[in-house]
């Protein structure tokens, strides 16, 4: 293996040092173009044949910390990038790098903070928001907020328990899977007695009926910052000659949970 090309994102006129943030997202590839973010808070499109920059956007906030999504339809034949930046979700033309100004407020919707990549299902953009901790649905063309599914009960006795690790969409059933973090205060539980339901959990939401299907709590009443940072993975396992659709997540305590997608029933759990 030999290095074919290298892309240097740092521009001295913008920053005194070569990085501001780390990069935690997987790049997106489509039609010979690689889309990614950089450690100096830029979104870039690169020609994969030679590494040349096609376009770039300098952002003030942290762009797409843990992911963005590429989407193509009859309205946007060249594709769009949908990604969080700060407390906004942006829609960007993948070919030009320009904001799609017909979406939301001149290319973005505000008052939603998310770390994970959005997903597109049935002409809606679904976002796992950390502030507030909900699943939001926006019209993919206009950016109008159409849906909100709360992750927690309104009477919960803790803060935190947010979805930051990533999501996975089963488009055949319209089920969105995600993991949640620890309840807060993180290391002190006297003020939040009880199990702190839906924290440190793997959860499933029916996007068609807009309701929580099930939740599997890995750590009850967490006190050790054992949030589930592993993004859920969808696959199938074969049991007694039958294929079972499952979702898999790994937790900080060393558990690998394999759950039936439809019911949340544990099919196999392993502890190291």
Short mmCIF file of C-alpha atoms in Angstrom, two decimals:
data_model
loop_
_atom_site.label_atom_id
_atom_site.label_comp_id
_atom_site.label_asym_id
_atom_site.label_seq_id
_atom_site.Cartn_x
_atom_site.Cartn_y
_atom_site.Cartn_z
CA UNK A 1 0.00 0.00 0.00
CA UNK A 2 1.25 3.45 -0.93
CA UNK A 3 -0.01 6.93 -0.15
CA UNK A 4 -1.86 8.22 -3.22
CA UNK A 5 -2.69 11.71 -1.98
CA UNK A 6 -2.95 13.73 1.21
CA UNK A 7 -5.26 16.63 1.99
CA UNK A 8 -4.13 19.37 4.39
CA UNK A 9 -7.08 21.32 5.77
CA UNK A 10 -5.27 23.84 7.94
CA UNK A 11 -5.23 27.41 6.70
CA UNK A 12 -2.83 29.64 8.71
CA UNK A 13 -4.84 32.78 8.08
CA UNK A 14 -7.81 31.28 9.95
CA UNK A 15 -6.22 29.81 13.07
CA UNK A 16 -2.98 29.97 15.02
CA UNK A 17 -2.90 26.22 15.56
CA UNK A 18 -3.69 23.30 13.27
CA UNK A 19 -6.69 22.00 15.17
CA UNK A 20 -9.59 23.08 17.34
CA UNK A 21 -11.61 19.87 17.68
CA UNK A 22 -11.16 16.20 17.02
CA UNK A 23 -13.09 14.55 14.16
CA UNK A 24 -15.37 11.66 15.11
CA UNK A 25 -17.57 11.16 12.04
CA UNK A 26 -17.35 8.70 9.19
CA UNK A 27 -16.84 10.48 5.84
CA UNK A 28 -19.60 10.23 3.23
CA UNK A 29 -18.78 9.09 -0.30
CA UNK A 30 -20.93 9.56 -3.41
CA UNK A 31 -20.25 9.73 -7.14
CA UNK A 32 -16.51 10.26 -6.83
CA UNK A 33 -16.72 12.87 -4.09
CA UNK A 34 -15.70 12.43 -0.45
CA UNK A 35 -17.46 14.64 2.09
CA UNK A 36 -16.01 15.11 5.55
CA UNK A 37 -15.24 17.62 8.28
CA UNK A 38 -11.86 18.77 9.52
CA UNK A 39 -10.26 19.59 12.86
CA UNK A 40 -10.37 23.31 12.06
CA UNK A 41 -14.18 23.22 11.75
CA UNK A 42 -14.57 23.04 8.00
CA UNK A 43 -16.85 20.95 5.82
CA UNK A 44 -15.06 19.87 2.66
CA UNK A 45 -15.80 18.04 -0.57
CA UNK A 46 -12.80 16.27 -2.11
CA UNK A 47 -12.22 14.62 -5.48
CA UNK A 48 -11.28 11.06 -4.51
CA UNK A 49 -9.13 10.59 -7.60
CA UNK A 50 -6.60 13.24 -6.61
CA UNK A 51 -7.59 14.75 -3.23
CA UNK A 52 -8.29 18.17 -4.71
CA UNK A 53 -10.73 20.35 -2.82
CA UNK A 54 -13.97 20.93 -4.75
CA UNK A 55 -15.52 23.21 -2.16
CA UNK A 56 -15.23 23.99 1.53
CA UNK A 57 -17.24 25.78 4.20
CA UNK A 58 -15.69 27.36 7.27
CA UNK A 59 -18.03 27.07 10.26
CA UNK A 60 -17.98 28.77 13.64
CA UNK A 61 -19.57 25.90 15.55
CA UNK A 62 -18.50 22.26 15.62
CA UNK A 63 -19.86 20.65 12.41
CA UNK A 64 -21.31 17.14 12.36
CA UNK A 65 -19.42 15.99 15.43
CA UNK A 66 -20.48 12.37 15.08
CA UNK A 67 -22.06 12.21 11.67
CA UNK A 68 -23.95 13.62 8.72
CA UNK A 69 -26.21 12.08 6.10
CA UNK A 70 -26.18 12.30 2.30
CA UNK A 71 -29.64 12.24 0.70
CA UNK A 72 -30.74 12.23 -2.92
CA UNK A 73 -34.26 12.50 -4.34
CA UNK A 74 -36.13 13.92 -7.33
CA UNK A 75 -35.93 17.44 -5.90
CA UNK A 76 -32.21 17.26 -5.17
CA UNK A 77 -30.80 15.03 -7.90
CA UNK A 78 -27.21 15.96 -7.11
CA UNK A 79 -27.80 15.21 -3.43
CA UNK A 80 -27.77 17.18 -0.20
CA UNK A 81 -25.84 16.94 3.05
CA UNK A 82 -27.90 17.15 6.23
CA UNK A 83 -25.84 17.78 9.34
CA UNK A 84 -25.86 19.39 12.76
CA UNK A 85 -23.75 22.45 13.52
CA UNK A 86 -24.12 23.84 17.03
CA UNK A 87 -27.81 24.23 17.84
CA UNK A 88 -28.92 24.02 14.21
CA UNK A 89 -29.49 21.42 11.48
CA UNK A 90 -28.23 22.51 8.06
CA UNK A 91 -29.11 21.35 4.58
CA UNK A 92 -26.31 21.86 2.06
CA UNK A 93 -26.22 21.25 -1.68
CA UNK A 94 -23.66 18.46 -2.09
CA UNK A 95 -22.52 19.64 -5.52
CA UNK A 96 -21.94 23.31 -4.75
CA UNK A 97 -21.58 23.55 -0.97
CA UNK A 98 -24.31 26.21 -0.86
CA UNK A 99 -27.07 26.20 1.72
CA UNK A 100 -30.46 25.09 0.39
CA UNK A 101 -32.20 28.32 1.31
CA UNK A 102 -35.72 26.99 0.79
CA UNK A 103 -35.13 24.82 3.87
CA UNK A 104 -36.01 26.40 7.23
CA UNK A 105 -34.42 29.79 7.84
CA UNK A 106 -32.24 30.25 4.78
CA UNK A 107 -30.87 26.70 4.90
CA UNK A 108 -31.19 25.60 8.51
CA UNK A 109 -33.57 24.88 11.37
CA UNK A 110 -32.66 26.12 14.83
CA UNK A 111 -33.35 25.32 18.50
CA UNK A 112 -32.21 21.72 18.18
CA UNK A 113 -28.83 20.43 19.35
CA UNK A 114 -27.72 17.04 18.09
CA UNK A 115 -24.46 15.12 17.95
CA UNK A 116 -25.53 12.14 15.84
CA UNK A 117 -26.21 12.04 12.12
CA UNK A 118 -29.86 12.66 11.17
CA UNK A 119 -31.80 10.05 9.19
CA UNK A 120 -34.34 10.47 6.39
CA UNK A 121 -37.57 8.47 6.44
CA UNK A 122 -40.77 9.15 4.49
CA UNK A 123 -39.94 12.71 3.48
CA UNK A 124 -38.97 13.69 7.01
CA UNK A 125 -35.59 14.40 8.52
CA UNK A 126 -35.43 12.72 11.93
CA UNK A 127 -33.02 14.12 14.48
CA UNK A 128 -32.01 12.72 17.88
CA UNK A 129 -31.82 15.92 19.87
CA UNK A 130 -29.84 16.21 23.10
CA UNK A 131 -31.41 19.54 24.00
CA UNK A 132 -34.23 18.88 24.52
CA UNK A 133 -33.87 15.05 24.72
CA UNK A 134 -36.37 14.16 22.00
CA UNK A 135 -36.66 12.76 18.49
CA UNK A 136 -37.70 15.57 16.13
CA UNK A 137 -39.16 15.16 12.65
CA UNK A 138 -38.81 17.95 10.05
CA UNK A 139 -40.29 18.27 6.57
CA UNK A 140 -37.38 17.47 4.26
CA UNK A 141 -38.27 20.27 1.82
CA UNK A 142 -39.41 23.14 4.03
CA UNK A 143 -37.77 22.35 7.37
CA UNK A 144 -41.09 22.71 9.21
CA UNK A 145 -41.10 20.81 12.50
CA UNK A 146 -43.81 18.17 12.20
CA UNK A 147 -43.09 15.68 14.97
CA UNK A 148 -41.63 15.44 18.47
CA UNK A 149 -41.20 12.21 20.42
CA UNK A 150 -39.98 12.70 23.97
CA UNK A 151 -37.36 10.20 25.18
CA UNK A 152 -38.29 10.67 28.84
CA UNK A 153 -41.45 11.18 30.87
CA UNK A 154 -42.21 14.76 31.80
CA UNK A 155 -42.08 13.79 35.50
CA UNK A 156 -38.58 12.30 35.42
CA UNK A 157 -36.41 13.13 38.42
CA UNK A 158 -33.07 13.49 36.64
CA UNK A 159 -31.37 15.39 33.85
CA UNK A 160 -29.17 13.82 31.19
CA UNK A 161 -30.03 10.45 29.68
CA UNK A 162 -29.50 11.94 26.22
CA UNK A 163 -28.94 10.24 22.87
CA UNK A 164 -25.42 11.13 21.73
CA UNK A 165 -23.84 7.87 20.59
CA UNK A 166 -25.61 7.47 17.24
CA UNK A 167 -28.76 6.11 15.64
CA UNK A 168 -29.75 3.33 13.25
CA UNK A 169 -32.86 3.23 11.04
CA UNK A 170 -34.74 0.10 10.01
CA UNK A 171 -36.42 1.59 6.93
CA UNK A 172 -38.52 -1.53 6.34
CA UNK A 173 -40.43 -1.03 9.59
CA UNK A 174 -39.82 2.65 10.23
CA UNK A 175 -38.08 1.96 13.52
CA UNK A 176 -35.33 4.22 14.81
CA UNK A 177 -32.86 2.73 17.29
CA UNK A 178 -30.60 4.77 19.54
CA UNK A 179 -28.67 4.60 22.80
CA UNK A 180 -28.84 6.98 25.76
CA UNK A 181 -26.35 8.30 28.27
CA UNK A 182 -26.17 8.33 32.03
CA UNK A 183 -28.50 10.28 34.30
CA UNK A 184 -27.24 13.43 35.96
CA UNK A 185 -25.86 14.42 38.42
CA UNK A 186 -23.50 11.76 37.11
CA UNK A 187 -21.81 10.46 40.26
CA UNK A 188 -24.39 11.48 42.87
CA UNK A 189 -27.78 9.80 42.94
CA UNK A 190 -29.43 10.92 46.17
CA UNK A 191 -31.48 13.59 44.40
CA UNK A 192 -32.70 11.17 41.71
CA UNK A 193 -33.89 8.00 43.51
CA UNK A 194 -35.19 5.03 41.54
CA UNK A 195 -34.07 3.37 38.31
CA UNK A 196 -33.90 6.61 36.26
CA UNK A 197 -35.87 4.99 33.46
CA UNK A 198 -34.55 5.24 29.87
CA UNK A 199 -31.09 6.38 30.92
CA UNK A 200 -28.15 4.09 30.00
CA UNK A 201 -30.51 2.34 27.61
CA UNK A 202 -30.98 0.98 24.12
CA UNK A 203 -34.27 2.32 22.78
CA UNK A 204 -36.55 1.82 19.79
CA UNK A 205 -39.02 4.37 18.42
CA UNK A 206 -41.77 3.72 15.87
CA UNK A 207 -41.56 6.69 13.52
CA UNK A 208 -44.90 5.88 11.88
CA UNK A 209 -46.87 5.87 15.12
CA UNK A 210 -44.46 8.31 16.79
CA UNK A 211 -44.11 6.39 20.03
CA UNK A 212 -41.48 4.52 22.02
CA UNK A 213 -41.66 0.81 21.22
CA UNK A 214 -39.35 -0.48 23.93
CA UNK A 215 -36.29 0.33 26.02
CA UNK A 216 -33.63 -1.96 27.44
CA UNK A 217 -31.75 -0.45 30.39
CA UNK A 218 -28.16 -1.60 30.68
CA UNK A 219 -27.37 0.07 34.03
CA UNK A 220 -30.12 0.96 36.51
CA UNK A 221 -29.64 4.18 38.52
CA UNK A 222 -26.18 4.77 37.06
CA UNK A 223 -23.50 6.26 39.29
CA UNK A 224 -20.34 5.57 37.29
CA UNK A 225 -20.74 7.43 33.98
CA UNK A 226 -21.61 4.16 32.21
CA UNK A 227 -23.52 5.72 29.34
CA UNK A 228 -23.81 3.68 26.15
CA UNK A 229 -21.59 5.44 23.64
CA UNK A 230 -21.75 2.60 21.11
CA UNK A 231 -24.02 3.37 18.13
CA UNK A 232 -26.61 0.61 17.58
CA UNK A 233 -25.90 -1.84 14.75
CA UNK A 234 -28.59 -3.67 12.77
CA UNK A 235 -28.06 -7.21 11.54
CA UNK A 236 -29.60 -10.69 11.55
CA UNK A 237 -28.74 -13.81 13.50
CA UNK A 238 -29.78 -17.35 12.69
CA UNK A 239 -31.51 -19.28 15.47
CA UNK A 240 -32.73 -22.85 14.87
CA UNK A 241 -32.77 -22.29 11.13
CA UNK A 242 -34.65 -18.99 11.34
CA UNK A 243 -33.25 -15.52 10.66
CA UNK A 244 -33.96 -13.04 13.46
CA UNK A 245 -33.67 -9.26 12.89
CA UNK A 246 -31.71 -7.82 15.80
CA UNK A 247 -30.09 -4.65 17.05
CA UNK A 248 -26.71 -4.86 18.80
CA UNK A 249 -25.09 -2.45 21.22
CA UNK A 250 -21.99 -2.68 23.41
CA UNK A 251 -21.83 -0.92 26.77
CA UNK A 252 -19.03 0.42 28.95
CA UNK A 253 -19.50 -2.34 31.50
CA UNK A 254 -18.57 -4.90 28.84
CA UNK A 255 -22.03 -6.17 27.91
CA UNK A 256 -22.91 -6.94 24.31
CA UNK A 257 -26.69 -6.86 24.08
CA UNK A 258 -28.39 -8.54 21.11
CA UNK A 259 -32.06 -7.60 21.07
CA UNK A 260 -34.94 -8.49 18.78
CA UNK A 261 -35.77 -5.34 16.84
CA UNK A 262 -39.52 -5.68 17.13
CA UNK A 263 -39.88 -6.61 20.79
CA UNK A 264 -36.60 -5.70 22.50
CA UNK A 265 -36.32 -9.27 23.76
CA UNK A 266 -32.76 -10.31 24.55
CA UNK A 267 -31.51 -12.99 22.18
CA UNK A 268 -28.03 -13.17 23.56
CA UNK A 269 -26.03 -11.16 26.06
CA UNK A 270 -22.33 -11.67 26.62
CA UNK A 271 -20.13 -10.27 29.38
CA UNK A 272 -16.36 -10.24 29.10
#
